[in-house]
Coordinates of C-alpha atoms and ligand atoms in Angstrom, one line a residue:
M281 CA 158.8 85.4 217.4
K282 CA 156.3 88.7 216.3
L283 CA 158.4 91.2 215.5
A284 CA 161.5 89.3 213.9
G285 CA 163.0 91.6 211.7
K286 CA 161.4 94.7 212.5
V287 CA 162.6 98.0 214.3
A288 CA 161.2 99.8 217.2
I289 CA 162.0 103.4 218.8
V290 CA 160.5 103.5 222.5
T291 CA 160.5 106.8 224.1
G292 CA 160.9 107.1 228.1
T293 CA 162.4 104.4 228.6
S294 CA 162.8 104.4 232.1
P295 CA 162.4 100.8 234.6
N296 CA 158.5 101.5 234.8
I297 CA 156.7 101.5 231.9
G298 CA 158.8 102.3 229.1
A299 CA 161.2 99.5 229.9
G300 CA 158.0 97.3 230.3
I301 CA 157.3 98.1 226.0
A302 CA 160.8 97.9 225.3
G303 CA 161.7 94.2 226.5
G304 CA 158.4 93.0 225.7
L305 CA 159.2 94.1 221.7
A306 CA 162.4 92.9 221.7
E307 CA 161.7 89.7 223.0
E308 CA 159.6 89.3 220.3
G309 CA 162.8 89.7 217.8
A310 CA 162.2 93.2 217.7
R311 CA 165.7 95.7 217.3
V312 CA 164.8 98.6 219.7
V313 CA 166.0 102.0 220.3
C314 CA 165.5 103.1 223.8
V315 CA 165.5 107.0 223.8
D316 CA 165.2 109.1 227.3
V317 CA 166.3 112.9 228.0
V318 CA 168.5 111.1 231.1
E319 CA 171.3 109.4 229.3
D320 CA 171.0 106.7 232.0
N321 CA 167.7 105.5 231.5
A322 CA 168.5 105.6 227.4
T323 CA 171.9 103.1 228.0
Q324 CA 170.5 101.2 231.0
C325 CA 167.7 99.9 229.1
A326 CA 169.5 98.6 226.0
Q327 CA 172.0 97.5 228.0
W328 CA 169.3 95.4 230.2
I329 CA 167.3 94.0 226.7
A330 CA 171.3 93.2 225.6
G331 CA 171.7 91.4 228.4
R332 CA 168.7 89.0 227.8
G333 CA 170.0 88.3 224.3
G334 CA 168.0 91.2 222.6
E335 CA 169.3 93.6 220.3
A336 CA 169.1 97.7 221.4
L337 CA 170.3 101.1 221.2
G338 CA 170.4 103.8 223.9
I339 CA 170.0 107.7 222.4
A340 CA 169.9 110.3 225.4
C341 CA 167.1 113.0 223.5
D342 CA 164.7 115.5 224.5
V343 CA 161.3 114.6 222.5
T344 CA 160.3 118.4 222.8
D345 CA 163.7 119.2 220.5
E346 CA 163.0 118.9 216.9
R347 CA 166.5 119.1 216.3
Q348 CA 167.2 116.7 218.6
V349 CA 164.1 114.1 217.1
E350 CA 165.8 114.6 213.9
A351 CA 169.4 113.3 215.0
M352 CA 167.6 110.3 217.2
V353 CA 166.4 109.3 214.2
A354 CA 168.7 109.2 211.7
R355 CA 170.6 107.3 214.6
A356 CA 168.1 104.8 214.8
R357 CA 168.0 104.8 210.6
G358 CA 172.1 104.6 210.4
A359 CA 172.0 102.0 213.1
Y360 CA 169.2 99.8 212.0
G361 CA 169.0 100.6 208.4
G362 CA 164.8 102.3 209.4
V363 CA 162.2 102.4 211.4
D364 CA 159.1 100.2 211.7
I365 CA 157.7 101.0 215.3
L366 CA 157.4 104.2 217.1
V367 CA 155.9 103.7 220.9
N368 CA 155.8 107.3 222.2
N369 CA 155.8 106.9 225.9
A370 CA 158.1 109.9 227.2
G371 CA 155.5 111.5 229.5
I372 CA 155.2 113.9 232.7
L373 CA 153.2 112.4 235.3
G374 CA 151.2 114.6 237.7
G375 CA 150.4 117.7 238.4
L376 CA 148.4 120.3 240.4
S377 CA 144.6 121.6 240.0
V378 CA 143.7 124.3 237.5
L379 CA 144.3 127.2 240.2
E380 CA 147.0 126.2 241.0
M381 CA 149.4 125.4 238.3
P382 CA 152.2 127.6 237.0
L383 CA 152.0 128.4 233.5
E384 CA 155.5 126.7 232.9
R385 CA 154.6 123.5 234.2
W386 CA 151.9 123.6 232.1
N387 CA 154.3 124.3 229.2
R388 CA 157.0 121.5 230.1
Q389 CA 154.0 118.8 230.4
L390 CA 152.2 119.8 227.4
A391 CA 155.6 120.4 225.4
V392 CA 156.3 116.5 226.6
N393 CA 153.2 114.6 226.4
L394 CA 151.7 116.3 223.6
T395 CA 154.6 117.8 221.6
G396 CA 157.0 115.5 222.3
T397 CA 154.9 112.9 220.3
F398 CA 153.9 115.1 217.7
L399 CA 157.9 115.4 216.6
C400 CA 158.7 111.9 216.9
T401 CA 155.3 110.8 214.8
K402 CA 156.3 113.5 212.9
H403 CA 160.2 112.8 212.0
V404 CA 159.8 108.8 212.2
A405 CA 156.4 108.9 209.9
R406 CA 158.5 110.8 207.4
L407 CA 160.9 108.1 207.4
M408 CA 158.4 105.4 206.9
V409 CA 156.9 107.1 204.5
E410 CA 160.4 107.5 202.6
D411 CA 161.6 104.0 203.1
K412 CA 158.0 102.2 201.9
R413 CA 157.7 100.9 205.6
K414 CA 154.3 100.0 206.6
G415 CA 154.5 100.7 210.3
S416 CA 153.1 101.2 213.9
I417 CA 152.5 104.2 215.6
I418 CA 151.7 103.5 218.9
V419 CA 150.8 106.4 221.8
I420 CA 150.9 105.6 225.1
A421 CA 147.5 107.7 227.1
S422 CA 146.2 106.8 230.0
T423 CA 142.5 106.2 232.0
A424 CA 143.4 110.3 233.0
A425 CA 142.8 111.0 229.4
H426 CA 139.0 109.7 229.7
Q427 CA 138.3 111.2 232.6
G428 CA 138.5 114.3 234.7
Q429 CA 140.9 113.6 238.1
A430 CA 141.4 116.5 240.4
G431 CA 145.0 118.2 241.2
N432 CA 146.1 117.1 237.5
I433 CA 145.2 119.5 235.2
G434 CA 147.9 119.4 232.6
Y435 CA 148.2 115.6 232.3
C436 CA 144.5 115.2 232.1
T437 CA 144.5 117.9 228.9
S438 CA 147.7 116.5 227.5
K439 CA 146.5 112.9 227.7
S440 CA 143.1 113.3 225.9
G441 CA 144.7 115.7 223.3
L442 CA 146.7 112.3 222.8
L443 CA 143.6 110.2 221.8
N444 CA 142.5 112.5 218.9
F445 CA 146.0 113.4 218.2
T446 CA 146.1 109.1 217.4
R447 CA 142.9 109.4 214.9
A448 CA 143.8 112.7 213.3
A449 CA 147.4 111.3 212.6
A450 CA 146.0 107.7 211.7
M451 CA 143.6 109.5 208.9
D452 CA 147.1 111.4 207.8
L453 CA 148.8 108.4 207.2
V454 CA 146.8 105.9 206.3
K455 CA 147.6 106.1 202.4
H456 CA 151.1 105.4 203.0
G457 CA 149.6 102.2 205.1
I458 CA 151.3 103.3 208.6
R459 CA 148.5 102.9 211.3
V460 CA 148.6 105.0 214.4
N461 CA 146.5 103.7 217.8
S462 CA 146.5 104.8 220.7
L463 CA 147.0 102.2 224.1
T464 CA 145.9 103.5 227.2
P465 CA 147.1 102.2 231.4
T466 CA 146.0 102.5 234.3
A467 CA 147.5 103.0 237.5
T468 CA 150.3 100.4 237.2
D469 CA 151.3 97.8 240.5
A470 CA 154.9 99.2 241.2
T471 CA 156.7 96.0 242.1
E472 CA 158.0 94.8 238.3
S473 CA 159.1 98.1 237.7
H474 CA 161.1 98.5 241.3
D475 CA 162.1 94.8 240.5
R476 CA 163.5 95.9 237.3
A477 CA 165.1 99.3 239.0
V478 CA 167.4 96.8 240.9
T479 CA 168.4 94.4 238.3
W480 CA 169.9 97.8 236.7
G481 CA 171.9 98.8 239.8
R482 CA 169.8 101.2 241.2
P483 CA 168.3 101.5 245.1
R484 CA 164.7 99.9 245.4
P485 CA 162.5 102.9 245.0
E486 CA 160.6 103.9 247.5
R487 CA 156.6 102.3 247.6
R488 CA 154.1 105.7 247.4
T489 CA 151.9 105.7 250.6
G490 CA 148.6 107.4 250.7
M491 CA 147.3 106.6 247.3
L492 CA 143.6 105.5 246.9
D493 CA 142.8 102.0 247.4
F494 CA 143.2 101.3 243.7
P495 CA 142.7 97.3 243.6
K496 CA 139.8 97.5 245.7
M497 CA 138.3 99.7 243.2
I498 CA 139.4 98.1 239.8
P499 CA 136.8 95.6 238.4
L500 CA 139.8 92.7 237.6
G501 CA 141.4 93.3 241.4
A502 CA 144.4 94.1 240.7
L503 CA 146.7 96.5 238.7
P504 CA 148.3 96.3 235.4
S505 CA 152.4 96.2 235.2
P506 CA 154.5 97.1 232.5
R507 CA 154.5 93.7 230.9
H508 CA 150.6 93.6 230.2
Y509 CA 151.1 96.8 228.2
A510 CA 154.0 95.4 226.5
R511 CA 151.5 92.2 225.1
A512 CA 148.9 95.1 224.0
A513 CA 152.3 97.0 222.4
V514 CA 153.3 93.9 220.7
F515 CA 149.7 93.3 219.4
L516 CA 149.3 97.2 217.8
A517 CA 153.2 96.6 216.4
S518 CA 152.2 93.7 214.6
D519 CA 150.4 92.5 211.4
D520 CA 148.3 90.7 214.3
S521 CA 145.8 94.1 214.4
E522 CA 147.0 95.2 210.6
M523 CA 143.3 96.0 210.1
I524 CA 142.9 98.4 213.1
T525 CA 143.9 102.0 213.2
G526 CA 142.8 105.1 214.8
F527 CA 142.1 102.9 217.9
D528 CA 142.8 103.4 222.2
L529 CA 143.5 100.0 223.2
R530 CA 142.9 100.3 227.4
V531 CA 144.9 97.7 229.1
D532 CA 142.6 99.1 232.4
A533 CA 141.7 96.2 234.5
G534 CA 137.8 97.8 233.2
A535 CA 138.5 100.9 234.9
I536 CA 137.3 102.8 232.5
A537 CA 134.5 100.3 231.4
K538 CA 133.3 100.4 235.3
Y539 CA 129.6 102.1 236.9
W540 CA 130.7 105.1 238.7
P541 CA 129.9 104.3 241.9
W542 CA 130.2 100.5 242.3
I543 CA 133.2 99.9 244.4
P544 CA 133.7 95.6 243.1
G545 CA 135.9 94.9 246.4
A546 CA 133.7 96.2 248.7
Ligands
NAD871 N1 152.8 105.2 235.4 C1 151.4 105.2 235.7 O1 150.5 104.2 236.6 C2 151.2 105.3 234.4 C3 149.5 105.3 234.3 C4 149.1 105.5 232.8 C5 149.5 105.8 231.8 N2 151.6 106.0 231.8 C6 152.1 106.7 231.2 O2 153.0 106.2 230.8 C7 154.2 106.5 230.0 C8 155.2 105.9 231.1 O3 155.1 106.4 232.6 P1 155.7 105.8 233.2 O4 154.9 105.9 234.8 O5 156.7 105.0 233.5 O6 157.0 107.2 233.8 P2 158.2 107.4 234.1 O7 158.4 108.8 235.0 O8 159.0 106.5 235.0 O9 158.8 107.6 232.7 C9 158.9 108.6 232.0 C10 160.2 108.7 231.0 O10 159.9 110.1 230.1 C11 161.4 110.6 230.1 N3 160.7 111.7 229.7 C12 160.2 112.7 230.4 N4 160.4 114.1 229.3 C13 161.4 113.5 228.0 C14 161.8 114.2 227.2 N5 161.6 115.9 227.3 N6 162.3 113.6 226.3 C15 162.7 112.0 226.2 N7 162.1 111.9 227.1 C16 161.0 112.0 228.7 C17 161.4 110.2 231.9 O11 162.6 110.6 231.4 C18 161.6 108.7 232.0 O12 162.0 108.4 231.8 C19 153.4 107.9 230.7 O13 153.4 108.4 229.3 C20 152.7 108.0 231.1 O14 151.6 109.0 231.2 C21 151.7 106.0 233.2

């Protein structure tokens, strides 16, 4: 139990990566506040954790709205006495090319991915400073933060912004003993997330078709699942990483390290 006695806030707790990380933190003893703009994603994730013997609370909150974020953080403190861990996972994926991207969609994607992370970090870190808690803040990036992907201008831009947000916030907070690191996932195996959706009483999501042959392109030969990100998040949240701040931990099966023309499975 690496996180016994700790309180974590995880944003964006759909059955996919957010719930995988929230569940992984709870397995290590953390009490988890599950936060999502879609109320069902917050409450069902919390119920799922409680059903597995953990302790969790679901809160509906739009992370782009500062008043809602302040209220959410205050509720987390009221319920559990303070916050030790924040995982900024809420995000809007996908998009369009620079030629096609409508301004409103660009603004919303940057607001959720960048401003939402800023607001949650600001208010959770203020609470940590006030309570003198040496917390850990984790920012979920993407391999799209490291590379230029066609047809994904808002996502690539906002996710790469998060890499340097992480370093700058790490420097701002270092004197308070608060660490800030990013975690880079990549294209993710959908099986675990789809199984979890069914466990939550939802219909099994359709498998996406017409995608690139990811397992053939990726050095480790298979895509990561949310549980793999959860293990990395537990490491960054726990004292095992006490001398690590401003770092990006890639859980990408070797994707970014690869020499670009090499196709490992060819
Ligand atoms: N799925 C992937 O292959 C992949 C790869 C790399 C990085 N990521 C990153 O992992 C994170 C989770 O991705 P996912 O695949 O689980 O996506 P998802 O769409 O299943 O989950 C994102 C969650 O964020 C919530 N959200 C959106 N706007 C919000 C807002 N304003 N306030 C609060 N919550 C909001 C959504 O309701 C949703 O539950 C994202 O940051 C994403 O960029 C995902």
